Coordinates of C-alpha atoms in Angstrom, one line a residue:
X20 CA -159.9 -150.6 168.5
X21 CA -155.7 -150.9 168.5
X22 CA -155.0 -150.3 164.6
X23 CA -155.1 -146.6 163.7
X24 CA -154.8 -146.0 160.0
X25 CA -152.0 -143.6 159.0
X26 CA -152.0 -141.4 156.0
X27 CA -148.7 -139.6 155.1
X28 CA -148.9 -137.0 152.4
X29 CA -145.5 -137.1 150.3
X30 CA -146.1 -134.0 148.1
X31 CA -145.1 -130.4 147.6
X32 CA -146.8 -127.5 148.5
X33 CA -148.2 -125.0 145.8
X34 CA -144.3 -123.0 145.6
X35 CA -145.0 -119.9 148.9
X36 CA -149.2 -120.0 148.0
X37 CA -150.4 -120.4 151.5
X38 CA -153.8 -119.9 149.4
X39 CA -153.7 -122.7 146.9
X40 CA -151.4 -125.1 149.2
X41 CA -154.1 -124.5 151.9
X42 CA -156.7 -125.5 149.1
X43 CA -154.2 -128.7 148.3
X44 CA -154.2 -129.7 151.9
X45 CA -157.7 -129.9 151.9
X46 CA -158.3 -131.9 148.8
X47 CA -155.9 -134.7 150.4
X48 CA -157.4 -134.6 153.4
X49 CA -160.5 -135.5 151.9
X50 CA -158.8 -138.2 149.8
X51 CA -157.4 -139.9 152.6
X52 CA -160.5 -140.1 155.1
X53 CA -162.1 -142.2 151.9
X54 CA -159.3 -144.1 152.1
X55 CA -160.4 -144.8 155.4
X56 CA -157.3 -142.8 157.1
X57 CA -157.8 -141.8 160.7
X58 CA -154.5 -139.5 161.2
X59 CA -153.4 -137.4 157.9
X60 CA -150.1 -136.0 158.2
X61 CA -148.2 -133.4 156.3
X62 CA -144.7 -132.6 155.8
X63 CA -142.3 -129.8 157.6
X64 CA -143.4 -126.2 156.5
X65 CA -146.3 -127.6 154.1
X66 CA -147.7 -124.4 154.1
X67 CA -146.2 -122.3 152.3
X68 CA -142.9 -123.9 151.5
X69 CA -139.7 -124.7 152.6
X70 CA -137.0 -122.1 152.5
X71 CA -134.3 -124.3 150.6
X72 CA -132.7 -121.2 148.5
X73 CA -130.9 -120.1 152.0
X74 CA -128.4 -123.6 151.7
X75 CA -128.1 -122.1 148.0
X76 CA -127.8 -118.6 147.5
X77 CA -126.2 -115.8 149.2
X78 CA -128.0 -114.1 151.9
X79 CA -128.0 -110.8 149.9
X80 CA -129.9 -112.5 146.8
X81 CA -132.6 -113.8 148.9
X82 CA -134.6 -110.4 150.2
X83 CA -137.3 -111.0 147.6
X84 CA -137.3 -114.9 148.6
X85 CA -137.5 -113.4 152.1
X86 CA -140.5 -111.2 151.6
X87 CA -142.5 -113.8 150.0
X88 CA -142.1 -116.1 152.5
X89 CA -143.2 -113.6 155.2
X90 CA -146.2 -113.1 153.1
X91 CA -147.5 -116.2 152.7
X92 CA -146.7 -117.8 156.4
X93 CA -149.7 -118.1 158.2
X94 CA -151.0 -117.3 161.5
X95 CA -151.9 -120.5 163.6
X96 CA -155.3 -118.9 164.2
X97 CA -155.7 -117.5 160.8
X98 CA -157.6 -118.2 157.8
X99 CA -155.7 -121.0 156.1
X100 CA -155.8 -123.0 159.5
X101 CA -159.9 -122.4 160.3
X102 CA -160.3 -124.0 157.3
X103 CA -158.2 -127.2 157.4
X104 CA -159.8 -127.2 161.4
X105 CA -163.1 -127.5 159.4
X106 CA -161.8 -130.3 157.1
X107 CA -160.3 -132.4 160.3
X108 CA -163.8 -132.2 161.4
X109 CA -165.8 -132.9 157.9
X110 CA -163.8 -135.9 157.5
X111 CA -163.4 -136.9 161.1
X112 CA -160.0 -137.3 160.6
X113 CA -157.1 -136.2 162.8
X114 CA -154.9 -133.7 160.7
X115 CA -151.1 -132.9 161.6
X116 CA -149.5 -129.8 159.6
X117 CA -146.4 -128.1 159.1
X118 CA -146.8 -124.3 158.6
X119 CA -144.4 -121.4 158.5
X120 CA -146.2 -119.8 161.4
X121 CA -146.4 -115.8 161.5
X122 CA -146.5 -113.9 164.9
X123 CA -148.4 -111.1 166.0
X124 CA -145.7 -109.3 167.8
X125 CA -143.8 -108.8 164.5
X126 CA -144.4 -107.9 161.0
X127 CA -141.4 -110.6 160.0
X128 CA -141.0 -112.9 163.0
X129 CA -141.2 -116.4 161.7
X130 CA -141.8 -120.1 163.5
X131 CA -141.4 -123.5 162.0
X132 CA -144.4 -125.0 163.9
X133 CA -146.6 -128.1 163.3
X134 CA -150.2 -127.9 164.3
X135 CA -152.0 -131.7 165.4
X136 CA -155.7 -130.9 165.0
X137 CA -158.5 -133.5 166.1
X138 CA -161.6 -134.8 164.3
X139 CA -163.8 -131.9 166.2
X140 CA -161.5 -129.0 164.6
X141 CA -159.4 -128.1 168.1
X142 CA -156.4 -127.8 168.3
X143 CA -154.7 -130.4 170.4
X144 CA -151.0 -129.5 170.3
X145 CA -148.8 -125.9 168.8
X146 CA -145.4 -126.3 168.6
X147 CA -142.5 -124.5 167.0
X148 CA -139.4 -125.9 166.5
X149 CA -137.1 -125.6 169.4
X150 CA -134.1 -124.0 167.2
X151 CA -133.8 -123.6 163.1
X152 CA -131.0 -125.8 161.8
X153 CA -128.0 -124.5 160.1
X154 CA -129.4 -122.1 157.3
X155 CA -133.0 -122.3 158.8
X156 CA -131.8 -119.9 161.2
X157 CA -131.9 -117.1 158.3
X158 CA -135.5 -117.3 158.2
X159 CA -137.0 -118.6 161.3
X160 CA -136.5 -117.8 164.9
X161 CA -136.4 -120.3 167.4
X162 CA -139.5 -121.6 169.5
X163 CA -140.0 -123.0 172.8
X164 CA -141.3 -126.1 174.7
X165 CA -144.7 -125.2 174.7
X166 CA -145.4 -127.9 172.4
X167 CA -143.3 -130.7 173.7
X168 CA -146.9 -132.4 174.5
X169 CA -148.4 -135.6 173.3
X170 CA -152.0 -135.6 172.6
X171 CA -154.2 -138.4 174.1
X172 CA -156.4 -139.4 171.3
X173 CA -158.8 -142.3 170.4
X174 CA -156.3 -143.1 167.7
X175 CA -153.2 -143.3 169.6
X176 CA -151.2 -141.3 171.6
X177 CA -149.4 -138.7 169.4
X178 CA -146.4 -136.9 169.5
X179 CA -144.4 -134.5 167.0
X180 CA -140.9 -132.9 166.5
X181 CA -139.6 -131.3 163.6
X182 CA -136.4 -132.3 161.5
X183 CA -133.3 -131.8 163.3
X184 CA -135.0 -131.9 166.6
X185 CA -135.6 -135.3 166.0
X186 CA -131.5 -135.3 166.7
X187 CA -132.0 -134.1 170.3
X188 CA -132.5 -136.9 173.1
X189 CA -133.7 -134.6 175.9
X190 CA -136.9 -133.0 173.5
X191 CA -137.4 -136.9 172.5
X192 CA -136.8 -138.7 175.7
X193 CA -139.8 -135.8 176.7
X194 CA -142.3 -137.0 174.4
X195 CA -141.4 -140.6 175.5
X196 CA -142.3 -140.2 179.1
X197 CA -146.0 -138.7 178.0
X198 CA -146.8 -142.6 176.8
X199 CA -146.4 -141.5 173.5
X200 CA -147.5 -144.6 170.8
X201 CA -147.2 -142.5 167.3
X202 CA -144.0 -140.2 166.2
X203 CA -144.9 -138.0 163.6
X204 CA -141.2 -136.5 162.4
X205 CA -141.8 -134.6 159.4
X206 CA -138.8 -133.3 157.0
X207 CA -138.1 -131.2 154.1
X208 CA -137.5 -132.6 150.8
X209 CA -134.3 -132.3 150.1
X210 CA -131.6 -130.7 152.7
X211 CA -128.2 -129.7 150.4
X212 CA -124.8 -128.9 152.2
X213 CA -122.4 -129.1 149.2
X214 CA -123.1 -126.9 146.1
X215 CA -121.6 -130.2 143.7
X216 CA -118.6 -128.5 141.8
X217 CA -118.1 -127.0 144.6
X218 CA -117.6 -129.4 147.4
X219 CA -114.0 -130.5 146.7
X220 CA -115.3 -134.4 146.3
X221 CA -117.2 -134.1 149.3
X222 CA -120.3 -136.2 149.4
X223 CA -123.6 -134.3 150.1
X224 CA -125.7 -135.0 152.9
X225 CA -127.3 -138.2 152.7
X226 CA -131.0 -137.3 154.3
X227 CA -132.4 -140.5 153.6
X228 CA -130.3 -142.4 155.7
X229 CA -130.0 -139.6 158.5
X230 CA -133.8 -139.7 158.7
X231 CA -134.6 -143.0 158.7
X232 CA -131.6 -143.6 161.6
X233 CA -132.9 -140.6 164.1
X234 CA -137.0 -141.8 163.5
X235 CA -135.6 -145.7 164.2
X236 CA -133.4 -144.5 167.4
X237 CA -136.5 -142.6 168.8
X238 CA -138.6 -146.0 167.7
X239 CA -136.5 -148.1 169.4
X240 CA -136.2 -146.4 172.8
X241 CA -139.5 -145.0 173.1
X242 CA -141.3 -148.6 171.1
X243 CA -143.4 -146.2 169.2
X244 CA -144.3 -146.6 165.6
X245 CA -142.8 -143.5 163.6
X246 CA -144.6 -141.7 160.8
X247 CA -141.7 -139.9 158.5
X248 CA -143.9 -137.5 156.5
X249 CA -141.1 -135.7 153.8
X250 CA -141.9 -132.5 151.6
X251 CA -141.9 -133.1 148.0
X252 CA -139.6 -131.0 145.8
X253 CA -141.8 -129.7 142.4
X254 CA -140.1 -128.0 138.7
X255 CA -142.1 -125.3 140.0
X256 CA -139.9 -124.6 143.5
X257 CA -136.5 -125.4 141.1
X258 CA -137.6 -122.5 138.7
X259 CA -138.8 -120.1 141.5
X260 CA -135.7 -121.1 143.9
X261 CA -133.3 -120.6 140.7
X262 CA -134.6 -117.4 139.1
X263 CA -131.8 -114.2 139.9
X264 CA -129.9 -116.6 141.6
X265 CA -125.8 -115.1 140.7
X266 CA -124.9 -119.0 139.9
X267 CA -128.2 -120.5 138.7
X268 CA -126.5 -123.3 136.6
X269 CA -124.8 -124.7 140.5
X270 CA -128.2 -123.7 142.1
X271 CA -130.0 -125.8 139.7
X272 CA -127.7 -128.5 139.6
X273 CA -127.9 -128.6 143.5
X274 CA -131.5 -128.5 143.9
X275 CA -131.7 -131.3 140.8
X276 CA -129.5 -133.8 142.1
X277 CA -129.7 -133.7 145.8
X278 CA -130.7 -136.5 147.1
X279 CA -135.0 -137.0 147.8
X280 CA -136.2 -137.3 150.7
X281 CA -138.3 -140.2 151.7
X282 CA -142.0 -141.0 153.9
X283 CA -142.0 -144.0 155.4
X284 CA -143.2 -145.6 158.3
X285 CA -141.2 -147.6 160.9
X286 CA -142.5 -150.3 163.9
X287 CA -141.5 -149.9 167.3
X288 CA -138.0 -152.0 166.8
X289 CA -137.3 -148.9 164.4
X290 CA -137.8 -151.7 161.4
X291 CA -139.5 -150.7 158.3
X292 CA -142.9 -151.1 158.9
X293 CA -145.8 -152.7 155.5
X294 CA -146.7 -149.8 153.9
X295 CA -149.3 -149.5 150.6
X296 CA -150.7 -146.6 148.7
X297 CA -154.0 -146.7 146.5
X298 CA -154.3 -146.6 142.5
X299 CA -156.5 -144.4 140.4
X300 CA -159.1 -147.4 140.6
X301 CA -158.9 -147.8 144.3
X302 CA -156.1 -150.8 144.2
X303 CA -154.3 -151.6 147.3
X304 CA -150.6 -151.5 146.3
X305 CA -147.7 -152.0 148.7
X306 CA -145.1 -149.8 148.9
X307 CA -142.3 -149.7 151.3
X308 CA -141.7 -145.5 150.7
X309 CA -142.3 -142.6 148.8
X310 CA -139.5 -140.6 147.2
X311 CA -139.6 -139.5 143.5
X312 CA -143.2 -139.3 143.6
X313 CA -145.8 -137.6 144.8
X314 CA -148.4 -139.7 146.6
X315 CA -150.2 -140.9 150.1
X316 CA -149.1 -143.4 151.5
X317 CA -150.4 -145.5 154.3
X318 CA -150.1 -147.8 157.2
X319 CA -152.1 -149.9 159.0
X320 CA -150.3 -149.5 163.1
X321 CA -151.3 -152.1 165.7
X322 CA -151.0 -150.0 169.0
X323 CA -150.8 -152.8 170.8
X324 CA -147.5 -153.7 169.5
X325 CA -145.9 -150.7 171.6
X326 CA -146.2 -152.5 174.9
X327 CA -144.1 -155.7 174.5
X328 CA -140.9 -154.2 173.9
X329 CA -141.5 -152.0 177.1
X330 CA -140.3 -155.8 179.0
X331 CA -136.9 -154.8 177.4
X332 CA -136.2 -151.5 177.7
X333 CA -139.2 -149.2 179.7
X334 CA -136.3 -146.3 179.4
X335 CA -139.1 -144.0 181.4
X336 CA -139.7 -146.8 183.8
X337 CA -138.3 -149.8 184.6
X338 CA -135.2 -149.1 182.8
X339 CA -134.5 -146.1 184.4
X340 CA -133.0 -144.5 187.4
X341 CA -134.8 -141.7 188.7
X342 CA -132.8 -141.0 191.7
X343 CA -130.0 -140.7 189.7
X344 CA -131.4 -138.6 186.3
X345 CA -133.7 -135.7 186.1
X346 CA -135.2 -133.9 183.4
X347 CA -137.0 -130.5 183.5
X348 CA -138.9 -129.3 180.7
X349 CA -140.4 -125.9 180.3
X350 CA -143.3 -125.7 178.6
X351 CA -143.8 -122.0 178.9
X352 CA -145.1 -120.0 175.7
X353 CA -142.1 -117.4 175.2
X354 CA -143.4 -114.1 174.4
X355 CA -141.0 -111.0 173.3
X356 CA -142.5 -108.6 176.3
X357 CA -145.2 -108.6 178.9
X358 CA -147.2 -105.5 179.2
X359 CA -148.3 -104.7 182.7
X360 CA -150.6 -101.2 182.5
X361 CA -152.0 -99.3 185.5
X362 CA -155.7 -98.7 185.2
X363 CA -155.5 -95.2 185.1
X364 CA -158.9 -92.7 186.9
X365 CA -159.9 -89.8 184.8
X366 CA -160.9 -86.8 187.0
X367 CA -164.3 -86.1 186.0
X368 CA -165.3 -83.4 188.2
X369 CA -166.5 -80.1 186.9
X370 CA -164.0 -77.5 187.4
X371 CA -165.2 -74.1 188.3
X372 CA -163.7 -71.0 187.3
X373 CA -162.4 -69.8 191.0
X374 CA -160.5 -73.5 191.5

């Protein structure tokens, strides 16, 4: 079997829950394997949110924002994970997840990861985003290439990065020489750089267009269909993201009007690939993207459609000249300090009163 069903979940987490978001991921799991989806895909961060307000509001307003964020990540063995592991494997679905992932060497050490579970409930590939972008850097330390892997699966061959690292050609062109067939790139919902009345007739950032133009260039070279799974930004993350902020009216204005993201799904020429989602009454509709609404959408990939292109441009192969490049990736796990402790022998003897 070549066609792999894709399900790409274009909605908003429940506003730093990782509880009820958790509870949310689940449901739409479940919705999309009886829509006959094989890989379920959710958006950068999913769980618990996306930390917007620091594009927004001054550092020194966001310490509460902070908090609650550390609260509610999640650890990658935790809880909130065990039980969408479970659901991957009730539904016999593959399940890939954005999470603001908690350490255990700190009480406020952050990653952006993304977790790609399998249909049995392991864990096929852990990986944290390589470095935060821009303000991501005030709540999220950067990761390493420990999960610059593609999973072989009997759905495709899978591969993952995260926003911006979508923007770097050596963490791509890696995932490219591991035969990979499927690009999940997932992104937040919206990504602000101007505050309007404040941007001196600048334009803001147009995501949309960035997106799509990375996920195509990475189609194009690696001749991999490309999943572009984007958050979903709810009245409930405006009010919560607003609330003490010193200039709520801009804050509000910038979170309203900045520009939505999209999920879409591209063909190995980086073209737009047929798309449809499913109405109440079960409804095949087509649907190029999602954007101001939340949804699943889906797409039906031929993997077999990855190898003719490969004639072209093999850029790990035929089109490439190993004596003269090399690339070295390490895909060590970077831990903060290793403890090396002497086993230490108690004396046990009795001691008499003359020694």
């Amino acid at each position: 079997m070549t066609v792999s069903r894709v399900a790409a979940c274009h909605v908003s987490p429940v506003f730093l829950s990782a509880r009820k978001t958790t509870d949310k991921a689940i449901n739409l799991i479940h919705e999309a394997a009886r829509d006959k989806a094989q890989l379920v895909v959710f958006p950068e961060t999913f769980i618990p949110a996306f930390p917007v307000w620091s594009a927004l509001r001054a550092p020194t307003e966001n310490h509460a924002l902070f908090q609650r964020m550390a609260s509610e990540s999640i650890y990658a063995d935790g809880d909130e994970i065990n039980a969408i592991r479970c659901a991957a494997q009730e539904t016999n679905t593959l399940v890939s997840v954005g999470i603001s992932e908690k350490s255990r060497f700190s009480t406020a050490t952050l990653y952006n990861s993304n977790l790609l579970i399998d249909h049995t409930g392991a864990v096929l590939t852990h990986h944290r985003k390589l470095m935060p972008t821009f303000f991501e850097k005030l709540t999220w330390s950067p990761g390493d290439g420990h999960g610059l892997r593609v999973s072989h699966t009997a759905h495709g061959n899978i591969g993952n990065l995260i926003c911006g690292e979508n923007t770097n050609p050596l963490a791509r062109y890696s995932l490219m020489a591991q035969a990979e067939q499927i690009h999940i790139s997932t992104w937040p919902a919206i990504w602000p750089t101007r505050i309007p009345e404040a941007s001196g007739g600048g334009a803001n950032y147009d995501n949309v267009a960035a997106n799509r133009t990375r996920a195509a260039a990475h189609c194009f070279e690696a001749k991999c269909f490309g999943v572009l799974c984007t958050g979903f930004l709810d009245g409930e993350a405006i009010n919560t993201i607003t609330a003490g902020a010193s200039n709520e009216e801009s804050v509000r204005g910038a979170l309203e009007r900045s520009l939505r993201g999209a999920s879409m799904f591209l063909d190995p020429t980086g073209a737009l690939h047929p798309a449809f989602t499913f109405s109440d009454t079960g409804e095949q509709q087509e649907k190029e993207f999602l954007q101001h609404e939340e949804g699943i959408i889906y797409a039906d990939l031929d993997l077999e459609r990855c190898v003719e292109g490969k004639q072209y441009h093999d850029v790990v192969g035929g089109y490439q000249r190993l004596d003269v490049f090399q690339l070295q990736v390490n895909r060590t796990r970077s831990d903060p300090v290793v403890f090396r402790d002497d086993t230490v022998k108690e004396d046990t003897r009795l001691v008499t009163k003359d020694e």
